[in-house]
mmCIF file of C-alpha atoms and ligand atoms in Angstrom:
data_model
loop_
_atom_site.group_PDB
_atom_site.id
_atom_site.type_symbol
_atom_site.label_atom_id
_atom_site.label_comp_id
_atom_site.label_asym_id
_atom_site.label_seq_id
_atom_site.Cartn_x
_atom_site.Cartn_y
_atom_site.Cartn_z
ATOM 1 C CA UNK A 171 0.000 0.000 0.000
ATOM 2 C CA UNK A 172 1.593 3.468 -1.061
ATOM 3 C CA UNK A 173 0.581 6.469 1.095
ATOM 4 C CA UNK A 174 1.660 9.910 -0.269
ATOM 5 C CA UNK A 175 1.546 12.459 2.459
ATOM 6 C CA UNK A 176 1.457 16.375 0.942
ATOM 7 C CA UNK A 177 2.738 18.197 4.869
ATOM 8 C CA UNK A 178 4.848 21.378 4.956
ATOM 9 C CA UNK A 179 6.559 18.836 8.191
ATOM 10 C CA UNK A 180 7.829 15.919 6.503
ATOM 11 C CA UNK A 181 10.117 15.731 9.823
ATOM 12 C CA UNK A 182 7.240 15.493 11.789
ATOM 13 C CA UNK A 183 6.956 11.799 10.360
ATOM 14 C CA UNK A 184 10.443 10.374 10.853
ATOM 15 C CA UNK A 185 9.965 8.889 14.125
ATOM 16 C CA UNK A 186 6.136 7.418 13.524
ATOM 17 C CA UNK A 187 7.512 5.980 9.835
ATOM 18 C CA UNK A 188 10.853 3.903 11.236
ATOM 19 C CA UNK A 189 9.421 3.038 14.487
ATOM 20 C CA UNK A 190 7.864 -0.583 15.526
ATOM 21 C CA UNK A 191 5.033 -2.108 13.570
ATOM 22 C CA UNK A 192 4.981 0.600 11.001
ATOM 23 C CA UNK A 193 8.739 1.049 10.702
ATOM 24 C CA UNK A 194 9.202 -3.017 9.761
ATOM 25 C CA UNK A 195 6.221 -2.900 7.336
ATOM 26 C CA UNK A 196 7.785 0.155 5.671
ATOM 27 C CA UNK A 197 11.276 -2.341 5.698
ATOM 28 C CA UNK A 198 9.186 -5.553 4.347
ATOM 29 C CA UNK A 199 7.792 -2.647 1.910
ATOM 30 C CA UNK A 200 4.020 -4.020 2.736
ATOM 31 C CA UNK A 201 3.955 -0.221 2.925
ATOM 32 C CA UNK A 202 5.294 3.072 1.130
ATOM 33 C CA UNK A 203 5.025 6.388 2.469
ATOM 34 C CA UNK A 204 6.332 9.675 0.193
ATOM 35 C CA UNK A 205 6.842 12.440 2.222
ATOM 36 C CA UNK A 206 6.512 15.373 -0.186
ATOM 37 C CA UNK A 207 6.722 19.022 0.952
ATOM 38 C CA UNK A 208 4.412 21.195 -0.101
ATOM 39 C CA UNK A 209 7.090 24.278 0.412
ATOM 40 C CA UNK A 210 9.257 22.599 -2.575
ATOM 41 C CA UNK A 211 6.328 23.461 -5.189
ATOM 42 C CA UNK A 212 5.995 27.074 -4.447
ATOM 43 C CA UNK A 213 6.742 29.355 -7.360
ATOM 44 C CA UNK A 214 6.963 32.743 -5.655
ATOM 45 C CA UNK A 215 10.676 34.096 -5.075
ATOM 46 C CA UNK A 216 10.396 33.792 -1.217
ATOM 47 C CA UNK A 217 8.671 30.153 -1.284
ATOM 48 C CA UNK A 218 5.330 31.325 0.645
ATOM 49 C CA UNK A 219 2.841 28.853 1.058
ATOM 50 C CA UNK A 220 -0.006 30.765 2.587
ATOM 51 C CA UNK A 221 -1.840 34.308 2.199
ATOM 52 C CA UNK A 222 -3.854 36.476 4.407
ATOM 53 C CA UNK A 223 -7.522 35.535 3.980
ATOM 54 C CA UNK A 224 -9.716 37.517 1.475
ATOM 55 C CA UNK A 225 -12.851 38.933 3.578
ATOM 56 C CA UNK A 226 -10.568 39.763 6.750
ATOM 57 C CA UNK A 227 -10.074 37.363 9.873
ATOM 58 C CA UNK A 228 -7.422 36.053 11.639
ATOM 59 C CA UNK A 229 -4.468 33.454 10.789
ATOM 60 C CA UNK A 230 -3.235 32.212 7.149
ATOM 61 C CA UNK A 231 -4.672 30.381 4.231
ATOM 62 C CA UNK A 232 -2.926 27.948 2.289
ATOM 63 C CA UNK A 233 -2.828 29.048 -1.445
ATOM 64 C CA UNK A 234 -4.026 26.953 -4.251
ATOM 65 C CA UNK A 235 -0.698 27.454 -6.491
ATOM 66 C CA UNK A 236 1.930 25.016 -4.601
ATOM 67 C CA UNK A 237 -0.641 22.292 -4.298
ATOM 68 C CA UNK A 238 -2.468 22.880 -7.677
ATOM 69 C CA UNK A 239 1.014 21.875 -8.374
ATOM 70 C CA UNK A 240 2.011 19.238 -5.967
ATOM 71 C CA UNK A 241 -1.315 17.273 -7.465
ATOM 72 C CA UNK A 242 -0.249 17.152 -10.931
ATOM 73 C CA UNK A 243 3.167 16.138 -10.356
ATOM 74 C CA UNK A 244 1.867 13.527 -8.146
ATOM 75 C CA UNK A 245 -0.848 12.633 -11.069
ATOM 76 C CA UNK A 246 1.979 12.618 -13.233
ATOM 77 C CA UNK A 247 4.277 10.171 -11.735
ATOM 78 C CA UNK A 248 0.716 7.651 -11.921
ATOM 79 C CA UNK A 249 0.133 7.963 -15.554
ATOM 80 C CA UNK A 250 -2.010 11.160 -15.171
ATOM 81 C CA UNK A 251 -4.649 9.574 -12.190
ATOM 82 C CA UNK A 252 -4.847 11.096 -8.994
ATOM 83 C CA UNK A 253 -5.026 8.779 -6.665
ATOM 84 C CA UNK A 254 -8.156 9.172 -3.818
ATOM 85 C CA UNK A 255 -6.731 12.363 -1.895
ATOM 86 C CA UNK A 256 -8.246 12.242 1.741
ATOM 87 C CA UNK A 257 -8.155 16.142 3.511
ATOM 88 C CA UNK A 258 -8.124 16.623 7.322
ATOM 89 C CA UNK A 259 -10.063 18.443 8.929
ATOM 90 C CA UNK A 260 -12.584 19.041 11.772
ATOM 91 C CA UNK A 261 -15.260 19.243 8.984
ATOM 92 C CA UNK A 262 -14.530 15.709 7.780
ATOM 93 C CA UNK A 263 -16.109 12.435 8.589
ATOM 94 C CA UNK A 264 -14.871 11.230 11.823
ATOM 95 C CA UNK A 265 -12.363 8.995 11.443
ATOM 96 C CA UNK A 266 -13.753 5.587 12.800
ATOM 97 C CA UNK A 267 -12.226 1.343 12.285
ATOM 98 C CA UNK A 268 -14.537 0.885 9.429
ATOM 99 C CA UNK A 269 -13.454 3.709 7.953
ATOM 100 C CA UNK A 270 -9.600 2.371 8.098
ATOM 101 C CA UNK A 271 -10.593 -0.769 6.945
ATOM 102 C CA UNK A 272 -12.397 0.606 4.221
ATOM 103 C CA UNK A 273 -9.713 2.542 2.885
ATOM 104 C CA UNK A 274 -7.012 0.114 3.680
ATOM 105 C CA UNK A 275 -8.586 -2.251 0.751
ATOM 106 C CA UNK A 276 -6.746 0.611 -1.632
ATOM 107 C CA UNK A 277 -3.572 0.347 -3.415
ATOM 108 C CA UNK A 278 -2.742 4.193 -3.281
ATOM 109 C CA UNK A 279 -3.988 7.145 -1.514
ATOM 110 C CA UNK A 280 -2.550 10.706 -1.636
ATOM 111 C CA UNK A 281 -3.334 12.669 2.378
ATOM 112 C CA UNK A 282 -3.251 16.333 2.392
ATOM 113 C CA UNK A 283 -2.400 18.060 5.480
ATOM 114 C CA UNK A 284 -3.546 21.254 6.047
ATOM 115 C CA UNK A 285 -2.066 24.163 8.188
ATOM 116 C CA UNK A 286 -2.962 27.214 9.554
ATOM 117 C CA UNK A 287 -6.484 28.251 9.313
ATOM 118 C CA UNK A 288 -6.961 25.687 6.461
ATOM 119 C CA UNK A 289 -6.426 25.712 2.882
ATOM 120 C CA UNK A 290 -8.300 27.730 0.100
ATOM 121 C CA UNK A 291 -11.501 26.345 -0.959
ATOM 122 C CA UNK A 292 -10.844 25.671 -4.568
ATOM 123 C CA UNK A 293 -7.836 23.039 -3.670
ATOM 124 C CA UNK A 294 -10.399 21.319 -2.256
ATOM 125 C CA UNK A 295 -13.068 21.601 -4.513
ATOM 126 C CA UNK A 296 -11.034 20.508 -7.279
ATOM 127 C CA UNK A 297 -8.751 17.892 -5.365
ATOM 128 C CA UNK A 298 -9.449 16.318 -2.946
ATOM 129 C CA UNK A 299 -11.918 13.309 -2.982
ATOM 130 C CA UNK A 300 -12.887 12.836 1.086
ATOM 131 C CA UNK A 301 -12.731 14.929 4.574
ATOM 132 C CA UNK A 302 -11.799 12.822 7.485
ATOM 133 C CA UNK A 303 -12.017 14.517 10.963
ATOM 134 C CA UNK A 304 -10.203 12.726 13.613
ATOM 135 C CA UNK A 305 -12.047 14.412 16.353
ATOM 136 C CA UNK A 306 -14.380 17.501 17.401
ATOM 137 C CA UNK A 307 -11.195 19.631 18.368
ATOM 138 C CA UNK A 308 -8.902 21.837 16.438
ATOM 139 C CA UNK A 309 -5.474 20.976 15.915
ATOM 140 C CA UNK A 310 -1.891 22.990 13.760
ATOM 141 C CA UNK A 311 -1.775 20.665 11.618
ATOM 142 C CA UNK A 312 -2.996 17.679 9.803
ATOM 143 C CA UNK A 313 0.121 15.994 10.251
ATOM 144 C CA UNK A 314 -1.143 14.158 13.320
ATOM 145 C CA UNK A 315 -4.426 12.731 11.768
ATOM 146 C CA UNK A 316 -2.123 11.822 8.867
ATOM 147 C CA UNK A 317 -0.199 10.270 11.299
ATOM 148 C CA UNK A 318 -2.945 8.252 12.780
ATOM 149 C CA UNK A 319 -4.896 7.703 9.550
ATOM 150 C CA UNK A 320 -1.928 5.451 8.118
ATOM 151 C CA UNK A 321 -1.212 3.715 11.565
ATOM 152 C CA UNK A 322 -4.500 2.263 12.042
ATOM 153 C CA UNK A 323 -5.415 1.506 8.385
ATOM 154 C CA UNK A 324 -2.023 -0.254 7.843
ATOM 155 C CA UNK A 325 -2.761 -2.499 10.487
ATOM 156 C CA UNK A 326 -5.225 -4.415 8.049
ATOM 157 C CA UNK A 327 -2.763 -4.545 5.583
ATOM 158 C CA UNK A 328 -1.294 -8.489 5.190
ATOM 159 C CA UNK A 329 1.464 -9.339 6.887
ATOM 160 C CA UNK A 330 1.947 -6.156 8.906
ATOM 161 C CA UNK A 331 0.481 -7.258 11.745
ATOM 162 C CA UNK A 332 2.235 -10.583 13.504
ATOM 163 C CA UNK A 333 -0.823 -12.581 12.828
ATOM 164 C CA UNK A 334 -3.762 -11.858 10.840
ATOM 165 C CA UNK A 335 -6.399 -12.705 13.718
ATOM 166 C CA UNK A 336 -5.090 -9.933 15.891
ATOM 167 C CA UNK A 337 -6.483 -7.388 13.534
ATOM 168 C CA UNK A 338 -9.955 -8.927 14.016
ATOM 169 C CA UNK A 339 -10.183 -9.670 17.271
ATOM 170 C CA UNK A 340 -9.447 -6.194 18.365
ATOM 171 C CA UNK A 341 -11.652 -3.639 19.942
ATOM 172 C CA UNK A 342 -14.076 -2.181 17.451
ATOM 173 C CA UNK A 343 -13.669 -5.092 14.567
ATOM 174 C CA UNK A 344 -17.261 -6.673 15.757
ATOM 175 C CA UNK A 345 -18.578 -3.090 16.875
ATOM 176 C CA UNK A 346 -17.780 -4.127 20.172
ATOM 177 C CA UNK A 347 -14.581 -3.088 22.831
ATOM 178 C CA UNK A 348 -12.270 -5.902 23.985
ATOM 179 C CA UNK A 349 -12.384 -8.184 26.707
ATOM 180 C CA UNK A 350 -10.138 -7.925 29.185
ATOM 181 C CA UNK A 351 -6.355 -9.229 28.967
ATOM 182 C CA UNK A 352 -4.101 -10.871 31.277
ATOM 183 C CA UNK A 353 -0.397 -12.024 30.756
ATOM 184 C CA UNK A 354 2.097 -14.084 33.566
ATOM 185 C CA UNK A 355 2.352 -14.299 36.358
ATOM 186 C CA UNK A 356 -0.758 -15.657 37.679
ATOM 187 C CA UNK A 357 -0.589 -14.103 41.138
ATOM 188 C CA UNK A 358 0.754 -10.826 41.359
ATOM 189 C CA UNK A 359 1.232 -9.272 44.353
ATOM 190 C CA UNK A 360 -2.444 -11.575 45.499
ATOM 191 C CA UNK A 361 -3.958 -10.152 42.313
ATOM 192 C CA UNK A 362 -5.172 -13.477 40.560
ATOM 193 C CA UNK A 363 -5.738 -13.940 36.602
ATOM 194 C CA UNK A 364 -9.156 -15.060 36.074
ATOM 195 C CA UNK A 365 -9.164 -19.167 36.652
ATOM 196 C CA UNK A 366 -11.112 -20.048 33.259
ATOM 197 C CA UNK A 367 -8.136 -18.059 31.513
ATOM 198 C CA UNK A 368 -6.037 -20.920 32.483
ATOM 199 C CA UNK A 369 -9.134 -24.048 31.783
ATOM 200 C CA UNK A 370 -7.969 -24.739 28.497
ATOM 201 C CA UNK A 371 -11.224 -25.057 27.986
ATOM 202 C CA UNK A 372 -11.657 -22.850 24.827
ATOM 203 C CA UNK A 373 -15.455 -22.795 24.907
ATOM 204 C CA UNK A 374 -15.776 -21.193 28.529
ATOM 205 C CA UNK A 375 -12.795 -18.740 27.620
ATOM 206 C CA UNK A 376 -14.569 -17.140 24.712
ATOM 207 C CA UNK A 377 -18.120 -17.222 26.801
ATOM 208 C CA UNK A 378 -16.089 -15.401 29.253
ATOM 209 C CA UNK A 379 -14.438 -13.003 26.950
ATOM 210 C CA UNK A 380 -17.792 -12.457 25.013
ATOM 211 C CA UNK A 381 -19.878 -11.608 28.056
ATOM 212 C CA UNK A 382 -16.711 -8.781 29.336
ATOM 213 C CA UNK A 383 -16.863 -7.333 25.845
ATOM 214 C CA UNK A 384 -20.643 -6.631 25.767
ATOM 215 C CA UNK A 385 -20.007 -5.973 29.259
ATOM 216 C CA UNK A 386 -17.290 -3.092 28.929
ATOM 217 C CA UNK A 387 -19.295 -1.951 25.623
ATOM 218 C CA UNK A 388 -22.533 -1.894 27.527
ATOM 219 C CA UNK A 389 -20.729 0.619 30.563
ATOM 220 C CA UNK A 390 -17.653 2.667 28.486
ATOM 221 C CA UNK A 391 -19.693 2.864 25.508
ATOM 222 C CA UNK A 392 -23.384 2.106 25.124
ATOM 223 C CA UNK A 393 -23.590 4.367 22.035
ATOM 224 C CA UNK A 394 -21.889 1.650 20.197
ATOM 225 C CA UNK A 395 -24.416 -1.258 20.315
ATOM 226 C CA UNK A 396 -26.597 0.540 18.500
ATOM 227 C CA UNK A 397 -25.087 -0.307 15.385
ATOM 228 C CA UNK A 398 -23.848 -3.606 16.302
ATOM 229 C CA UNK A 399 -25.531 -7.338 15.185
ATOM 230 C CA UNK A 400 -25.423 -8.854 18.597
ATOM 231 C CA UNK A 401 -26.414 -12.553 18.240
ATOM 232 C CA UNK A 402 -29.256 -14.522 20.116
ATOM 233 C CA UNK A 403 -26.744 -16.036 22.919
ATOM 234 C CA UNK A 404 -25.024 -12.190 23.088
ATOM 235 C CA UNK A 405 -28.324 -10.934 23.458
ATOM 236 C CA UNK A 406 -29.404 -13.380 26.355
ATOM 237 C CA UNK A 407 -25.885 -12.120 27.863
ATOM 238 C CA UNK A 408 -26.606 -8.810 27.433
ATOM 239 C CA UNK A 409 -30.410 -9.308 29.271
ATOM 240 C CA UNK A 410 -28.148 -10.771 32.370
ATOM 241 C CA UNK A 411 -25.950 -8.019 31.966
ATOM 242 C CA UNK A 412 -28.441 -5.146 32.344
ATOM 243 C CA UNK A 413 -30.581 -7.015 35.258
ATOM 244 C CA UNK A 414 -27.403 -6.738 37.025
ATOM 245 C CA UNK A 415 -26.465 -2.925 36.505
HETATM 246 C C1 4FV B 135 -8.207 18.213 12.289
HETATM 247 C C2 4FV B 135 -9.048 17.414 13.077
HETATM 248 C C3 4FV B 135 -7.768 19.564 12.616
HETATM 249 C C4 4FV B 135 -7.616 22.615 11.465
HETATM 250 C C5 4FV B 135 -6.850 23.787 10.976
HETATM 251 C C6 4FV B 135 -5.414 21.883 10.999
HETATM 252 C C7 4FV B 135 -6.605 21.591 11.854
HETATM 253 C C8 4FV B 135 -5.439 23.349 10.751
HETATM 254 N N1 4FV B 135 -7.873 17.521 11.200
HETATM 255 N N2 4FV B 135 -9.202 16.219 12.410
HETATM 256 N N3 4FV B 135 -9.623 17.688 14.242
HETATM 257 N N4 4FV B 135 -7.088 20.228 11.650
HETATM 258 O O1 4FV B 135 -8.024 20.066 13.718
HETATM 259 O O2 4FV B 135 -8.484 16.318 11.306
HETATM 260 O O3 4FV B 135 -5.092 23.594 9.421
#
């Protein structure tokens, strides 16, 4: 999967993009991230990248001429297609798993990360294909959702994650949160694991595991069940689960 990331910080991605999980994928080259900086397509003599906004108002725009031109070099180098260019920004879509897994069934995607107060209206009306938000707060840069957008969709990518299962057992994949986890020792400090943990007896584990998902989802976060299929024997769990809050 190739990820190219328009950011007037391509620094600000060092550490994420040779770090861990993402830094070996980016080794086994399961993924490809081009860092481009916007900066390096400005035309004017003193390389600005943003204006003072027309109608008044505080901060800086980003202008249309350096990434006018960053797209068409990018189209370029792909035999004159744009890839899908993703935008972020707190008027997006908020950024949510089946969003990443979505996206992460695409070859190519081109992220744009805005700065200042945001970039001028006809980049975007003429670029850029989807708004993500990561959140309902306000942020310098898009570097950070960037950031976070590749992270979690490269997770569903093959072979960057250790095993395949652990990408679908995690919180969110069945619109639920996780059960709870336990590693060695058994007792610590008179804090015991769980006893069916260590049955063996696979059946009972994923009961058990089952009824702590619905039961964190039902307390952190009831909103989610709404839109989640819960089956007949989750359902009977959840009917125990509710007599006893
Ligand atoms: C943001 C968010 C975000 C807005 C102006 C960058 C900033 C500045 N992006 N989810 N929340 N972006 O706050 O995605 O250009």
């Amino acid at each position: 999967m190739v990820f190219d990331v328009l950011t007037l910080f391509p620094e600000m991605f060092e550490s994420v993009l040779n770090t861990s999980i993402l830094g070996r994928a980016i080794k086994k080259g399961l993924i490809k991230v081009n860092l481009y900086n916007i900066r390096d397509f400005a035309k004017n003599k003193h390389k600005r990248v943003d204006d003072y906004p027309y109608g008044g108002g505080c901060g800086m725009v980003m202008m249309p001429q350096p990434l006018f031109d960053a797209f068409y070099y990018i189209a370029q180098l792909n035999g004159g297609t744009l890839p899908t260019v993703i935008y972020f920004s707190p008027q997006g879509t908020t950024f949510n798993q089946k969003i990443a897994t979505d996206f992460s069934k695409a070859d190519h995607l081109v992220l744009l990360c805005g700065h200042y107060e945001g970039i001028d209206q006809r980049i975007i009306d003429n670029f850029v294909d989807v708004e993500i938000s990561i959140g309902d707060y306000v942020l310098t840069g898009g570097e950070l959702p960037a950031m976070i957008f590749i992270d979690s969709v490269s997770r569903f990518v093959s072979g960057v994650l250790g095993d395949e299962q652990s990408a679908r057992e995690e919180s969110f994949s069945n619109g639920l949160l996780e059960y709870p986890q336990y590693t060695r020792p058994y007792d610590y400090q008179g804090h015991k694991v769980p006893e069916v943990l260590l049955s063996g007896n696979h059946k009972e584990i994923n009961k058990w595991r089952k009824l702590h998902s619905l039961n964190n989802t039902l307390i952190k976060r009831p909103d989610l069940l709404k839109n989640t299929e819960l089956s007949a024997e989750d359902k009977q769990m959840m009917r125990i689960l509710k007599q006893r809050t």
